[in-house]
């Protein structure tokens, strides 16, 4: 089975731009998670979907961050407008419904200038 | 809201020695406890997990859980340079682990040859 795939692997954006990150979960997984990872804050949950329904939308991230699950095998995370403090690694993970183990993608490293 | 804290933040251990990593959580109703390992530039990957009080050993790795103390730990016997990585602990409230995970900020482990 293919693992979680994320594109692009690296993204450089100017302040104020809109960027869209993409994720394909492991086939057959019903749960999908978006995280932001920084050295200072660690892993922060941005969004959590179960069977394409939004279960949790990280409160602090609601205003400029929007995750969507277009179908069971594809999700996007839009950041609009970007700010320099958004520079981080964005990780997507998936898991089987009813199972806790999450499988992570390699991440997208975002740099906002 | 669940709080998960790890100690120490970083650790240098000589090759062949025992490594001990700690994780505390705030909610006594937590049901599932796991360790993830993340090598530099790579995706986090589940290492070990436990549901009930006690110990679980897999090769050189042992996980120990004490729910009454709100604490669990990871011990690595005969530590190897390939064990150098960021170690993340994670906790779930759901029965059978079927719930989103809350992660600690991580312990950066360096094994010195």
JSON list of C-alpha atoms in Angstrom, two decimals:
[
{"chain": "A", "resi": 1, "resn": "UNK", "atom": "CA", "xyz": [0.00, 0.00, 0.00]},
{"chain": "A", "resi": 2, "resn": "UNK", "atom": "CA", "xyz": [1.17, 3.50, -0.75]},
{"chain": "A", "resi": 3, "resn": "UNK", "atom": "CA", "xyz": [1.68, 5.72, 2.27]},
{"chain": "A", "resi": 4, "resn": "UNK", "atom": "CA", "xyz": [0.40, 9.25, 2.77]},
{"chain": "A", "resi": 5, "resn": "UNK", "atom": "CA", "xyz": [1.58, 11.54, 0.00]},
{"chain": "A", "resi": 6, "resn": "UNK", "atom": "CA", "xyz": [1.92, 15.31, 0.25]},
{"chain": "A", "resi": 7, "resn": "UNK", "atom": "CA", "xyz": [2.69, 17.91, -2.38]},
{"chain": "A", "resi": 8, "resn": "UNK", "atom": "CA", "xyz": [4.58, 20.08, -2.77]},
{"chain": "A", "resi": 9, "resn": "UNK", "atom": "CA", "xyz": [7.47, 19.11, -0.51]},
{"chain": "A", "resi": 10, "resn": "UNK", "atom": "CA", "xyz": [8.68, 22.70, -0.35]},
{"chain": "A", "resi": 11, "resn": "UNK", "atom": "CA", "xyz": [6.83, 25.98, -0.88]},
{"chain": "A", "resi": 12, "resn": "UNK", "atom": "CA", "xyz": [8.08, 29.54, -0.75]},
{"chain": "A", "resi": 13, "resn": "UNK", "atom": "CA", "xyz": [5.46, 32.28, -0.63]},
{"chain": "A", "resi": 14, "resn": "UNK", "atom": "CA", "xyz": [5.43, 36.04, -0.33]},
{"chain": "A", "resi": 15, "resn": "UNK", "atom": "CA", "xyz": [3.49, 37.55, 2.56]},
{"chain": "A", "resi": 16, "resn": "UNK", "atom": "CA", "xyz": [-0.17, 37.92, 1.59]},
{"chain": "A", "resi": 17, "resn": "UNK", "atom": "CA", "xyz": [-0.19, 35.14, -0.99]},
{"chain": "A", "resi": 18, "resn": "UNK", "atom": "CA", "xyz": [-2.62, 32.24, -1.04]},
{"chain": "A", "resi": 19, "resn": "UNK", "atom": "CA", "xyz": [-1.12, 28.77, -0.95]},
{"chain": "A", "resi": 20, "resn": "UNK", "atom": "CA", "xyz": [-2.72, 25.35, -1.24]},
{"chain": "A", "resi": 21, "resn": "UNK", "atom": "CA", "xyz": [-1.14, 22.22, 0.15]},
{"chain": "A", "resi": 22, "resn": "UNK", "atom": "CA", "xyz": [-2.32, 18.78, -0.96]},
{"chain": "A", "resi": 23, "resn": "UNK", "atom": "CA", "xyz": [-2.59, 15.40, 0.74]},
{"chain": "A", "resi": 24, "resn": "UNK", "atom": "CA", "xyz": [-3.60, 11.91, -0.32]},
{"chain": "A", "resi": 25, "resn": "UNK", "atom": "CA", "xyz": [-4.27, 9.57, 2.65]},
{"chain": "A", "resi": 26, "resn": "UNK", "atom": "CA", "xyz": [-3.56, 5.86, 2.80]},
{"chain": "A", "resi": 27, "resn": "UNK", "atom": "CA", "xyz": [-6.18, 4.00, 0.78]},
{"chain": "A", "resi": 28, "resn": "UNK", "atom": "CA", "xyz": [-9.02, 2.81, 3.04]},
{"chain": "A", "resi": 29, "resn": "UNK", "atom": "CA", "xyz": [-8.28, 5.22, 5.87]},
{"chain": "A", "resi": 30, "resn": "UNK", "atom": "CA", "xyz": [-11.33, 7.20, 7.04]},
{"chain": "A", "resi": 31, "resn": "UNK", "atom": "CA", "xyz": [-9.64, 9.70, 9.36]},
{"chain": "A", "resi": 32, "resn": "UNK", "atom": "CA", "xyz": [-7.44, 12.54, 8.08]},
{"chain": "A", "resi": 33, "resn": "UNK", "atom": "CA", "xyz": [-5.49, 15.08, 10.09]},
{"chain": "A", "resi": 34, "resn": "UNK", "atom": "CA", "xyz": [-3.60, 18.25, 9.24]},
{"chain": "A", "resi": 35, "resn": "UNK", "atom": "CA", "xyz": [-0.86, 19.40, 11.65]},
{"chain": "A", "resi": 36, "resn": "UNK", "atom": "CA", "xyz": [1.60, 22.26, 11.80]},
{"chain": "A", "resi": 37, "resn": "UNK", "atom": "CA", "xyz": [5.02, 21.44, 13.27]},
{"chain": "A", "resi": 38, "resn": "UNK", "atom": "CA", "xyz": [7.47, 23.99, 14.67]},
{"chain": "A", "resi": 39, "resn": "UNK", "atom": "CA", "xyz": [10.35, 23.60, 17.13]},
{"chain": "A", "resi": 40, "resn": "UNK", "atom": "CA", "xyz": [8.68, 25.94, 19.62]},
{"chain": "A", "resi": 41, "resn": "UNK", "atom": "CA", "xyz": [5.06, 24.69, 19.53]},
{"chain": "A", "resi": 42, "resn": "UNK", "atom": "CA", "xyz": [5.60, 21.10, 18.41]},
{"chain": "A", "resi": 43, "resn": "UNK", "atom": "CA", "xyz": [2.72, 19.41, 16.56]},
{"chain": "A", "resi": 44, "resn": "UNK", "atom": "CA", "xyz": [-0.45, 21.53, 16.48]},
{"chain": "A", "resi": 45, "resn": "UNK", "atom": "CA", "xyz": [-3.69, 20.10, 15.13]},
{"chain": "A", "resi": 46, "resn": "UNK", "atom": "CA", "xyz": [-5.20, 22.24, 12.38]},
{"chain": "A", "resi": 47, "resn": "UNK", "atom": "CA", "xyz": [-8.09, 20.04, 11.20]},
{"chain": "A", "resi": 48, "resn": "UNK", "atom": "CA", "xyz": [-9.50, 16.56, 11.67]},
{"chain": "A", "resi": 49, "resn": "UNK", "atom": "CA", "xyz": [-11.87, 14.80, 9.24]},
{"chain": "A", "resi": 50, "resn": "UNK", "atom": "CA", "xyz": [-13.74, 11.55, 9.68]},
{"chain": "A", "resi": 51, "resn": "UNK", "atom": "CA", "xyz": [-15.28, 10.07, 6.53]},
{"chain": "A", "resi": 52, "resn": "UNK", "atom": "CA", "xyz": [-14.97, 13.50, 4.89]},
{"chain": "A", "resi": 53, "resn": "UNK", "atom": "CA", "xyz": [-16.87, 15.26, 7.71]},
{"chain": "A", "resi": 54, "resn": "UNK", "atom": "CA", "xyz": [-15.02, 17.97, 9.62]},
{"chain": "A", "resi": 55, "resn": "UNK", "atom": "CA", "xyz": [-14.73, 16.80, 13.25]},
{"chain": "A", "resi": 56, "resn": "UNK", "atom": "CA", "xyz": [-12.41, 19.43, 14.63]},
{"chain": "A", "resi": 57, "resn": "UNK", "atom": "CA", "xyz": [-11.16, 22.73, 13.31]},
{"chain": "A", "resi": 58, "resn": "UNK", "atom": "CA", "xyz": [-8.26, 24.06, 15.42]},
{"chain": "A", "resi": 59, "resn": "UNK", "atom": "CA", "xyz": [-9.70, 27.21, 16.98]},
{"chain": "A", "resi": 60, "resn": "UNK", "atom": "CA", "xyz": [-6.62, 29.38, 16.74]},
{"chain": "A", "resi": 61, "resn": "UNK", "atom": "CA", "xyz": [-6.25, 28.59, 13.05]},
{"chain": "A", "resi": 62, "resn": "UNK", "atom": "CA", "xyz": [-9.78, 29.19, 11.83]},
{"chain": "A", "resi": 63, "resn": "UNK", "atom": "CA", "xyz": [-9.40, 32.65, 10.38]},
{"chain": "A", "resi": 64, "resn": "UNK", "atom": "CA", "xyz": [-6.79, 32.07, 7.66]},
{"chain": "A", "resi": 65, "resn": "UNK", "atom": "CA", "xyz": [-6.59, 28.28, 7.46]},
{"chain": "A", "resi": 66, "resn": "UNK", "atom": "CA", "xyz": [-9.16, 26.17, 5.66]},
{"chain": "A", "resi": 67, "resn": "UNK", "atom": "CA", "xyz": [-8.92, 22.43, 5.12]},
{"chain": "A", "resi": 68, "resn": "UNK", "atom": "CA", "xyz": [-11.24, 20.56, 2.80]},
{"chain": "A", "resi": 69, "resn": "UNK", "atom": "CA", "xyz": [-11.75, 16.92, 1.99]},
{"chain": "A", "resi": 70, "resn": "UNK", "atom": "CA", "xyz": [-12.93, 16.85, -1.61]},
{"chain": "A", "resi": 71, "resn": "UNK", "atom": "CA", "xyz": [-13.27, 13.08, -1.65]},
{"chain": "A", "resi": 72, "resn": "UNK", "atom": "CA", "xyz": [-12.10, 10.19, 0.49]},
{"chain": "A", "resi": 73, "resn": "UNK", "atom": "CA", "xyz": [-8.70, 10.15, -1.18]},
{"chain": "A", "resi": 74, "resn": "UNK", "atom": "CA", "xyz": [-7.78, 13.84, -1.43]},
{"chain": "A", "resi": 75, "resn": "UNK", "atom": "CA", "xyz": [-7.56, 16.79, 0.92]},
{"chain": "A", "resi": 76, "resn": "UNK", "atom": "CA", "xyz": [-6.30, 20.35, 0.65]},
{"chain": "A", "resi": 77, "resn": "UNK", "atom": "CA", "xyz": [-5.16, 22.94, 3.16]},
{"chain": "A", "resi": 78, "resn": "UNK", "atom": "CA", "xyz": [-5.48, 26.55, 2.06]},
{"chain": "A", "resi": 79, "resn": "UNK", "atom": "CA", "xyz": [-3.69, 29.36, 3.87]},
{"chain": "A", "resi": 80, "resn": "UNK", "atom": "CA", "xyz": [-5.00, 32.79, 2.89]},
{"chain": "A", "resi": 81, "resn": "UNK", "atom": "CA", "xyz": [-3.36, 35.25, 3.28]},
{"chain": "A", "resi": 82, "resn": "UNK", "atom": "CA", "xyz": [0.01, 33.87, 4.34]},
{"chain": "A", "resi": 83, "resn": "UNK", "atom": "CA", "xyz": [2.10, 35.56, 7.02]},
{"chain": "A", "resi": 84, "resn": "UNK", "atom": "CA", "xyz": [5.79, 35.03, 7.93]},
{"chain": "A", "resi": 85, "resn": "UNK", "atom": "CA", "xyz": [4.71, 33.34, 11.20]},
{"chain": "A", "resi": 86, "resn": "UNK", "atom": "CA", "xyz": [3.12, 30.58, 9.11]},
{"chain": "A", "resi": 87, "resn": "UNK", "atom": "CA", "xyz": [6.60, 29.31, 8.17]},
{"chain": "A", "resi": 88, "resn": "UNK", "atom": "CA", "xyz": [6.62, 25.71, 9.40]},
{"chain": "A", "resi": 89, "resn": "UNK", "atom": "CA", "xyz": [6.33, 22.10, 8.30]},
{"chain": "A", "resi": 90, "resn": "UNK", "atom": "CA", "xyz": [2.76, 21.06, 7.52]},
{"chain": "A", "resi": 91, "resn": "UNK", "atom": "CA", "xyz": [2.05, 17.39, 8.06]},
{"chain": "A", "resi": 92, "resn": "UNK", "atom": "CA", "xyz": [-0.88, 15.33, 6.90]},
{"chain": "A", "resi": 93, "resn": "UNK", "atom": "CA", "xyz": [-1.74, 12.02, 8.60]},
{"chain": "A", "resi": 94, "resn": "UNK", "atom": "CA", "xyz": [-4.42, 9.37, 8.19]},
{"chain": "A", "resi": 95, "resn": "UNK", "atom": "CA", "xyz": [-5.72, 6.44, 10.20]},
{"chain": "A", "resi": 96, "resn": "UNK", "atom": "CA", "xyz": [-8.33, 3.71, 9.99]},
{"chain": "A", "resi": 97, "resn": "UNK", "atom": "CA", "xyz": [-11.58, 4.58, 11.74]},
{"chain": "A", "resi": 98, "resn": "UNK", "atom": "CA", "xyz": [-11.47, 3.11, 15.24]},
{"chain": "A", "resi": 99, "resn": "UNK", "atom": "CA", "xyz": [-7.70, 2.83, 15.25]},
{"chain": "A", "resi": 100, "resn": "UNK", "atom": "CA", "xyz": [-5.42, 5.32, 16.95]},
{"chain": "A", "resi": 101, "resn": "UNK", "atom": "CA", "xyz": [-2.21, 4.79, 14.99]},
{"chain": "A", "resi": 102, "resn": "UNK", "atom": "CA", "xyz": [-1.69, 7.63, 12.56]},
{"chain": "A", "resi": 103, "resn": "UNK", "atom": "CA", "xyz": [0.39, 7.36, 9.41]},
{"chain": "A", "resi": 104, "resn": "UNK", "atom": "CA", "xyz": [2.13, 10.57, 8.46]},
{"chain": "A", "resi": 105, "resn": "UNK", "atom": "CA", "xyz": [3.16, 12.01, 5.14]},
{"chain": "A", "resi": 106, "resn": "UNK", "atom": "CA", "xyz": [6.62, 13.51, 4.58]},
{"chain": "A", "resi": 107, "resn": "UNK", "atom": "CA", "xyz": [5.31, 17.04, 5.08]},
{"chain": "A", "resi": 108, "resn": "UNK", "atom": "CA", "xyz": [5.45, 20.33, 3.20]},
{"chain": "A", "resi": 109, "resn": "UNK", "atom": "CA", "xyz": [8.04, 22.85, 4.38]},
{"chain": "A", "resi": 110, "resn": "UNK", "atom": "CA", "xyz": [6.51, 26.31, 3.95]},
{"chain": "A", "resi": 111, "resn": "UNK", "atom": "CA", "xyz": [8.61, 29.46, 4.02]},
{"chain": "A", "resi": 112, "resn": "UNK", "atom": "CA", "xyz": [6.79, 32.81, 3.97]},
{"chain": "A", "resi": 113, "resn": "UNK", "atom": "CA", "xyz": [8.96, 35.82, 3.17]},
{"chain": "B", "resi": 1, "resn": "UNK", "atom": "CA", "xyz": [-8.24, 20.20, 27.38]},
{"chain": "B", "resi": 2, "resn": "UNK", "atom": "CA", "xyz": [-5.62, 17.46, 27.46]},
{"chain": "B", "resi": 3, "resn": "UNK", "atom": "CA", "xyz": [-2.08, 18.65, 28.19]},
{"chain": "B", "resi": 4, "resn": "UNK", "atom": "CA", "xyz": [0.86, 16.43, 27.27]},
{"chain": "B", "resi": 5, "resn": "UNK", "atom": "CA", "xyz": [4.39, 17.32, 28.36]},
{"chain": "B", "resi": 6, "resn": "UNK", "atom": "CA", "xyz": [7.69, 15.62, 27.64]},
{"chain": "B", "resi": 7, "resn": "UNK", "atom": "CA", "xyz": [11.01, 15.66, 29.43]},
{"chain": "B", "resi": 8, "resn": "UNK", "atom": "CA", "xyz": [13.79, 16.25, 28.86]},
{"chain": "B", "resi": 9, "resn": "UNK", "atom": "CA", "xyz": [13.63, 18.54, 25.81]},
{"chain": "B", "resi": 10, "resn": "UNK", "atom": "CA", "xyz": [16.92, 17.13, 24.59]},
{"chain": "B", "resi": 11, "resn": "UNK", "atom": "CA", "xyz": [19.22, 14.33, 25.59]},
{"chain": "B", "resi": 12, "resn": "UNK", "atom": "CA", "xyz": [22.69, 13.10, 24.66]},
{"chain": "B", "resi": 13, "resn": "UNK", "atom": "CA", "xyz": [23.40, 9.45, 25.48]},
{"chain": "B", "resi": 14, "resn": "UNK", "atom": "CA", "xyz": [26.56, 7.42, 24.76]},
{"chain": "B", "resi": 15, "resn": "UNK", "atom": "CA", "xyz": [26.22, 4.46, 22.41]},
{"chain": "B", "resi": 16, "resn": "UNK", "atom": "CA", "xyz": [25.33, 1.27, 24.26]},
{"chain": "B", "resi": 17, "resn": "UNK", "atom": "CA", "xyz": [23.74, 3.03, 27.24]},
{"chain": "B", "resi": 18, "resn": "UNK", "atom": "CA", "xyz": [20.11, 3.04, 28.38]},
{"chain": "B", "resi": 19, "resn": "UNK", "atom": "CA", "xyz": [17.90, 5.94, 27.26]},
{"chain": "B", "resi": 20, "resn": "UNK", "atom": "CA", "xyz": [14.82, 6.98, 29.25]},
{"chain": "B", "resi": 21, "resn": "UNK", "atom": "CA", "xyz": [12.22, 9.41, 27.93]},
{"chain": "B", "resi": 22, "resn": "UNK", "atom": "CA", "xyz": [9.26, 10.72, 29.92]},
{"chain": "B", "resi": 23, "resn": "UNK", "atom": "CA", "xyz": [5.74, 11.88, 29.16]},
{"chain": "B", "resi": 24, "resn": "UNK", "atom": "CA", "xyz": [3.04, 13.23, 31.48]},
{"chain": "B", "resi": 25, "resn": "UNK", "atom": "CA", "xyz": [-0.61, 13.81, 30.61]},
{"chain": "B", "resi": 26, "resn": "UNK", "atom": "CA", "xyz": [-3.38, 15.70, 32.37]},
{"chain": "B", "resi": 27, "resn": "UNK", "atom": "CA", "xyz": [-6.57, 13.71, 31.85]},
{"chain": "B", "resi": 28, "resn": "UNK", "atom": "CA", "xyz": [-6.90, 10.55, 33.94]},
{"chain": "B", "resi": 29, "resn": "UNK", "atom": "CA", "xyz": [-9.59, 9.24, 31.55]},
{"chain": "B", "resi": 30, "resn": "UNK", "atom": "CA", "xyz": [-6.99, 8.84, 28.77]},
{"chain": "B", "resi": 31, "resn": "UNK", "atom": "CA", "xyz": [-7.10, 5.40, 27.18]},
{"chain": "B", "resi": 32, "resn": "UNK", "atom": "CA", "xyz": [-4.25, 5.09, 24.69]},
{"chain": "B", "resi": 33, "resn": "UNK", "atom": "CA", "xyz": [-0.59, 6.01, 24.95]},
{"chain": "B", "resi": 34, "resn": "UNK", "atom": "CA", "xyz": [1.98, 5.92, 22.19]},
{"chain": "B", "resi": 35, "resn": "UNK", "atom": "CA", "xyz": [5.48, 6.92, 21.17]},
{"chain": "B", "resi": 36, "resn": "UNK", "atom": "CA", "xyz": [6.36, 8.16, 17.70]},
{"chain": "B", "resi": 37, "resn": "UNK", "atom": "CA", "xyz": [9.84, 8.60, 16.28]},
{"chain": "B", "resi": 38, "resn": "UNK", "atom": "CA", "xyz": [10.80, 11.22, 13.71]},
{"chain": "B", "resi": 39, "resn": "UNK", "atom": "CA", "xyz": [14.18, 11.16, 12.02]},
{"chain": "B", "resi": 40, "resn": "UNK", "atom": "CA", "xyz": [15.44, 14.48, 10.73]},
{"chain": "B", "resi": 41, "resn": "UNK", "atom": "CA", "xyz": [13.50, 15.59, 7.65]},
{"chain": "B", "resi": 42, "resn": "UNK", "atom": "CA", "xyz": [11.24, 12.54, 7.76]},
{"chain": "B", "resi": 43, "resn": "UNK", "atom": "CA", "xyz": [7.66, 11.78, 8.75]},
{"chain": "B", "resi": 44, "resn": "UNK", "atom": "CA", "xyz": [6.83, 10.79, 12.35]},
{"chain": "B", "resi": 45, "resn": "UNK", "atom": "CA", "xyz": [6.28, 7.04, 12.61]},
{"chain": "B", "resi": 46, "resn": "UNK", "atom": "CA", "xyz": [4.56, 5.07, 15.36]},
{"chain": "B", "resi": 47, "resn": "UNK", "atom": "CA", "xyz": [7.04, 3.14, 17.47]},
{"chain": "B", "resi": 48, "resn": "UNK", "atom": "CA", "xyz": [5.07, 1.54, 20.32]},
{"chain": "B", "resi": 49, "resn": "UNK", "atom": "CA", "xyz": [1.76, 1.90, 22.10]},
{"chain": "B", "resi": 50, "resn": "UNK", "atom": "CA", "xyz": [0.03, 0.66, 25.24]},
{"chain": "B", "resi": 51, "resn": "UNK", "atom": "CA", "xyz": [-3.51, 0.67, 26.60]},
{"chain": "B", "resi": 52, "resn": "UNK", "atom": "CA", "xyz": [-3.29, -0.61, 30.16]},
{"chain": "B", "resi": 53, "resn": "UNK", "atom": "CA", "xyz": [-1.03, -0.11, 33.15]},
{"chain": "B", "resi": 54, "resn": "UNK", "atom": "CA", "xyz": [2.25, -1.96, 33.13]},
{"chain": "B", "resi": 55, "resn": "UNK", "atom": "CA", "xyz": [5.06, -2.61, 30.71]},
{"chain": "B", "resi": 56, "resn": "UNK", "atom": "CA", "xyz": [5.36, -3.72, 27.13]},
{"chain": "B", "resi": 57, "resn": "UNK", "atom": "CA", "xyz": [8.65, -4.75, 25.53]},
{"chain": "B", "resi": 58, "resn": "UNK", "atom": "CA", "xyz": [9.49, -4.95, 21.84]},
{"chain": "B", "resi": 59, "resn": "UNK", "atom": "CA", "xyz": [13.13, -5.69, 21.12]},
{"chain": "B", "resi": 60, "resn": "UNK", "atom": "CA", "xyz": [15.30, -2.98, 22.66]},
{"chain": "B", "resi": 61, "resn": "UNK", "atom": "CA", "xyz": [12.29, -0.75, 23.41]},
{"chain": "B", "resi": 62, "resn": "UNK", "atom": "CA", "xyz": [10.11, -0.84, 26.54]},
{"chain": "B", "resi": 63, "resn": "UNK", "atom": "CA", "xyz": [7.07, 1.32, 27.25]},
{"chain": "B", "resi": 64, "resn": "UNK", "atom": "CA", "xyz": [5.92, 1.74, 30.84]},
{"chain": "B", "resi": 65, "resn": "UNK", "atom": "CA", "xyz": [2.56, 3.21, 31.85]},
{"chain": "B", "resi": 66, "resn": "UNK", "atom": "CA", "xyz": [1.38, 4.38, 35.27]},
{"chain": "B", "resi": 67, "resn": "UNK", "atom": "CA", "xyz": [-2.09, 5.88, 34.88]},
{"chain": "B", "resi": 68, "resn": "UNK", "atom": "CA", "xyz": [-2.36, 6.84, 38.57]},
{"chain": "B", "resi": 69, "resn": "UNK", "atom": "CA", "xyz": [0.75, 9.00, 38.20]},
{"chain": "B", "resi": 70, "resn": "UNK", "atom": "CA", "xyz": [-0.42, 10.33, 34.79]},
{"chain": "B", "resi": 71, "resn": "UNK", "atom": "CA", "xyz": [2.96, 9.23, 33.42]},
{"chain": "B", "resi": 72, "resn": "UNK", "atom": "CA", "xyz": [4.39, 6.94, 30.81]},
{"chain": "B", "resi": 73, "resn": "UNK", "atom": "CA", "xyz": [7.91, 6.42, 29.58]},
{"chain": "B", "resi": 74, "resn": "UNK", "atom": "CA", "xyz": [10.01, 4.90, 26.82]},
{"chain": "B", "resi": 75, "resn": "UNK", "atom": "CA", "xyz": [13.24, 3.08, 27.56]},
{"chain": "B", "resi": 76, "resn": "UNK", "atom": "CA", "xyz": [15.77, 2.15, 24.91]},
{"chain": "B", "resi": 77, "resn": "UNK", "atom": "CA", "xyz": [18.27, -0.52, 25.85]},
{"chain": "B", "resi": 78, "resn": "UNK", "atom": "CA", "xyz": [21.71, -0.59, 24.14]},
{"chain": "B", "resi": 79, "resn": "UNK", "atom": "CA", "xyz": [21.08, 2.75, 22.42]},
{"chain": "B", "resi": 80, "resn": "UNK", "atom": "CA", "xyz": [22.41, 3.00, 18.84]},
{"chain": "B", "resi": 81, "resn": "UNK", "atom": "CA", "xyz": [23.34, 6.03, 16.70]},
{"chain": "B", "resi": 82, "resn": "UNK", "atom": "CA", "xyz": [20.39, 5.11, 14.43]},
{"chain": "B", "resi": 83, "resn": "UNK", "atom": "CA", "xyz": [18.10, 5.80, 17.42]},
{"chain": "B", "resi": 84, "resn": "UNK", "atom": "CA", "xyz": [19.01, 9.50, 17.17]},
{"chain": "B", "resi": 85, "resn": "UNK", "atom": "CA", "xyz": [15.73, 11.26, 16.37]},
{"chain": "B", "resi": 86, "resn": "UNK", "atom": "CA", "xyz": [12.90, 13.39, 17.75]},
{"chain": "B", "resi": 87, "resn": "UNK", "atom": "CA", "xyz": [10.66, 11.27, 19.99]},
{"chain": "B", "resi": 88, "resn": "UNK", "atom": "CA", "xyz": [7.03, 12.34, 20.35]},
{"chain": "B", "resi": 89, "resn": "UNK", "atom": "CA", "xyz": [4.62, 10.96, 22.91]},
{"chain": "B", "resi": 90, "resn": "UNK", "atom": "CA", "xyz": [0.90, 10.92, 22.13]},
{"chain": "B", "resi": 91, "resn": "UNK", "atom": "CA", "xyz": [-2.27, 10.35, 24.16]},
{"chain": "B", "resi": 92, "resn": "UNK", "atom": "CA", "xyz": [-5.84, 9.57, 23.12]},
{"chain": "B", "resi": 93, "resn": "UNK", "atom": "CA", "xyz": [-9.07, 9.75, 25.09]},
{"chain": "B", "resi": 94, "resn": "UNK", "atom": "CA", "xyz": [-11.01, 7.29, 22.99]},
{"chain": "B", "resi": 95, "resn": "UNK", "atom": "CA", "xyz": [-11.78, 3.70, 23.86]},
{"chain": "B", "resi": 96, "resn": "UNK", "atom": "CA", "xyz": [-9.60, 1.47, 21.71]},
{"chain": "B", "resi": 97, "resn": "UNK", "atom": "CA", "xyz": [-7.64, 4.54, 20.76]},
{"chain": "B", "resi": 98, "resn": "UNK", "atom": "CA", "xyz": [-10.43, 5.69, 18.45]},
{"chain": "B", "resi": 99, "resn": "UNK", "atom": "CA", "xyz": [-10.04, 9.40, 18.94]},
{"chain": "B", "resi": 100, "resn": "UNK", "atom": "CA", "xyz": [-7.65, 12.11, 17.89]},
{"chain": "B", "resi": 101, "resn": "UNK", "atom": "CA", "xyz": [-4.18, 12.13, 19.44]},
{"chain": "B", "resi": 102, "resn": "UNK", "atom": "CA", "xyz": [-2.65, 14.92, 21.52]},
{"chain": "B", "resi": 103, "resn": "UNK", "atom": "CA", "xyz": [1.12, 15.09, 21.07]},
{"chain": "B", "resi": 104, "resn": "UNK", "atom": "CA", "xyz": [3.89, 16.35, 23.31]},
{"chain": "B", "resi": 105, "resn": "UNK", "atom": "CA", "xyz": [6.49, 18.75, 21.89]},
{"chain": "B", "resi": 106, "resn": "UNK", "atom": "CA", "xyz": [9.13, 16.06, 21.70]},
{"chain": "B", "resi": 107, "resn": "UNK", "atom": "CA", "xyz": [12.52, 15.03, 23.07]},
{"chain": "B", "resi": 108, "resn": "UNK", "atom": "CA", "xyz": [15.47, 15.42, 20.72]},
{"chain": "B", "resi": 109, "resn": "UNK", "atom": "CA", "xyz": [17.70, 12.38, 21.30]},
{"chain": "B", "resi": 110, "resn": "UNK", "atom": "CA", "xyz": [21.33, 12.17, 20.16]},
{"chain": "B", "resi": 111, "resn": "UNK", "atom": "CA", "xyz": [23.24, 8.91, 20.58]},
{"chain": "B", "resi": 112, "resn": "UNK", "atom": "CA", "xyz": [26.97, 9.60, 20.57]},
{"chain": "B", "resi": 113, "resn": "UNK", "atom": "CA", "xyz": [29.22, 6.90, 19.09]}
]
